[in-house]
Coordinates of C-alpha atoms in Angstrom, one line a residue:
P1 CA -109.2 126.9 -51.5
Y2 CA -107.0 124.0 -50.5
T3 CA -104.7 121.6 -52.3
A4 CA -105.2 117.9 -52.9
E5 CA -102.3 117.2 -50.6
E6 CA -103.8 119.2 -47.8
L7 CA -107.1 117.3 -48.2
D8 CA -105.2 114.0 -48.2
W9 CA -103.3 114.6 -45.0
M10 CA -106.3 116.1 -43.3
A11 CA -108.4 113.0 -44.2
R12 CA -105.6 110.7 -43.1
I13 CA -105.2 112.3 -39.6
I14 CA -109.0 112.4 -39.1
S15 CA -109.3 108.8 -40.2
A16 CA -106.4 107.5 -38.1
E17 CA -107.5 109.5 -35.0
S18 CA -111.2 109.0 -35.1
R19 CA -112.0 105.8 -36.8
G20 CA -115.2 104.5 -35.2
E21 CA -116.2 107.9 -34.0
P22 CA -119.3 109.8 -35.4
L23 CA -119.0 112.4 -38.1
L24 CA -119.1 115.1 -35.3
G25 CA -116.0 113.5 -33.7
K26 CA -114.2 113.5 -37.0
L27 CA -115.0 117.2 -37.5
A28 CA -113.7 117.9 -34.1
V29 CA -110.4 116.2 -34.8
G30 CA -110.1 118.3 -38.0
T31 CA -111.0 121.4 -36.1
V32 CA -108.1 120.8 -33.7
V33 CA -105.7 120.4 -36.7
L34 CA -106.9 123.6 -38.3
N35 CA -106.9 125.5 -35.0
R36 CA -103.3 124.5 -34.6
V37 CA -102.4 125.7 -38.1
A38 CA -104.0 129.1 -37.2
S39 CA -102.2 129.3 -33.8
D40 CA -98.8 130.9 -33.3
E41 CA -97.9 128.0 -31.0
F42 CA -97.8 125.4 -33.8
P43 CA -96.5 125.1 -37.3
D44 CA -98.3 126.8 -40.2
S45 CA -99.4 123.9 -42.4
I46 CA -101.6 120.8 -42.0
Y47 CA -98.7 118.5 -42.8
D48 CA -96.3 120.3 -40.4
V49 CA -98.9 120.2 -37.6
I50 CA -99.5 116.5 -38.1
F51 CA -95.7 115.7 -38.0
D52 CA -94.8 118.3 -35.4
N53 CA -92.5 116.8 -32.8
Q54 CA -91.0 119.8 -31.1
W55 CA -92.4 118.7 -27.7
G56 CA -92.7 115.0 -28.7
I57 CA -95.0 113.3 -31.2
Q58 CA -98.3 115.1 -31.2
F59 CA -100.5 112.5 -32.8
Q60 CA -100.4 108.7 -32.0
P61 CA -101.0 107.7 -35.7
V62 CA -97.6 109.3 -36.5
A63 CA -95.9 107.1 -33.9
N64 CA -97.7 103.9 -34.9
G65 CA -97.8 104.4 -38.6
T66 CA -101.6 104.4 -39.1
I67 CA -101.3 107.9 -40.5
Y68 CA -100.3 106.2 -43.8
N69 CA -103.5 104.0 -44.0
E70 CA -106.0 104.9 -46.6
P71 CA -108.6 107.2 -45.1
T72 CA -112.3 106.2 -44.9
E73 CA -114.9 107.8 -47.0
E74 CA -116.5 109.5 -44.0
S75 CA -113.0 110.9 -43.0
M76 CA -112.7 112.3 -46.6
L77 CA -116.0 114.0 -46.2
A78 CA -115.1 115.4 -42.7
A79 CA -111.8 116.7 -44.1
K80 CA -113.6 118.5 -47.0
L81 CA -116.2 119.9 -44.6
C82 CA -113.4 121.2 -42.2
L83 CA -111.4 122.7 -45.1
D84 CA -114.6 124.4 -46.3
G85 CA -115.1 126.0 -42.9
A86 CA -117.0 123.5 -40.7
R87 CA -115.9 123.7 -37.1
V88 CA -116.9 121.9 -33.8
A89 CA -115.1 121.8 -30.5
G90 CA -114.6 125.5 -30.4
D91 CA -111.0 126.8 -30.1
S92 CA -109.6 123.4 -29.0
L93 CA -106.0 122.8 -29.6
Y94 CA -105.7 119.4 -28.0
F95 CA -107.7 116.2 -27.6
L96 CA -107.2 112.8 -26.0
A97 CA -109.1 109.6 -25.3
P98 CA -108.5 109.2 -21.6
E99 CA -109.3 105.5 -21.6
L100 CA -106.6 104.9 -24.2
T101 CA -103.6 106.8 -22.8
D102 CA -101.5 107.0 -19.6
N103 CA -100.4 110.5 -20.5
H104 CA -102.9 113.0 -19.0
W105 CA -100.8 116.1 -19.3
I106 CA -103.5 117.9 -21.3
M107 CA -106.1 117.2 -18.6
E108 CA -103.9 118.7 -15.9
N109 CA -102.7 121.7 -17.9
R110 CA -105.3 122.8 -20.3
E111 CA -108.9 124.1 -20.1
Y112 CA -111.6 121.5 -20.9
V113 CA -113.9 122.4 -23.8
T114 CA -116.1 119.4 -24.6
T115 CA -116.4 115.6 -25.0
I116 CA -117.3 114.1 -28.4
G117 CA -117.4 110.3 -28.6
C118 CA -114.3 108.9 -26.7
H119 CA -112.3 112.1 -27.2
W120 CA -112.0 115.0 -24.6
F121 CA -111.1 118.4 -26.2
Y122 CA -109.0 121.1 -24.5
R123 CA -107.8 124.6 -25.4

């Protein structure tokens, strides 16, 4: 069971982070968010994980405001699937699109899991 608010925020972060990615990539982004919720290293709710800034902004859409854009239909589907238990990208807690960032801290400090679309996933 999940709330409409949890579904909305999950769909927004999936949409903002993985627009243009295949459904599998959207599920992987959702998996990272839920893995963080389950981890002792991160906040305990979807909203708090998305807006966590203890070590700096965690998700670029929070910084650039695209988190507030209306999510796509496929992102809504991915959010529902994730909240209903679908998981890909294993126990990943991080992802990045190396071609789109200058910050490669994750690549240098975390264990690689898989690549889906333009995102690389790490635990």
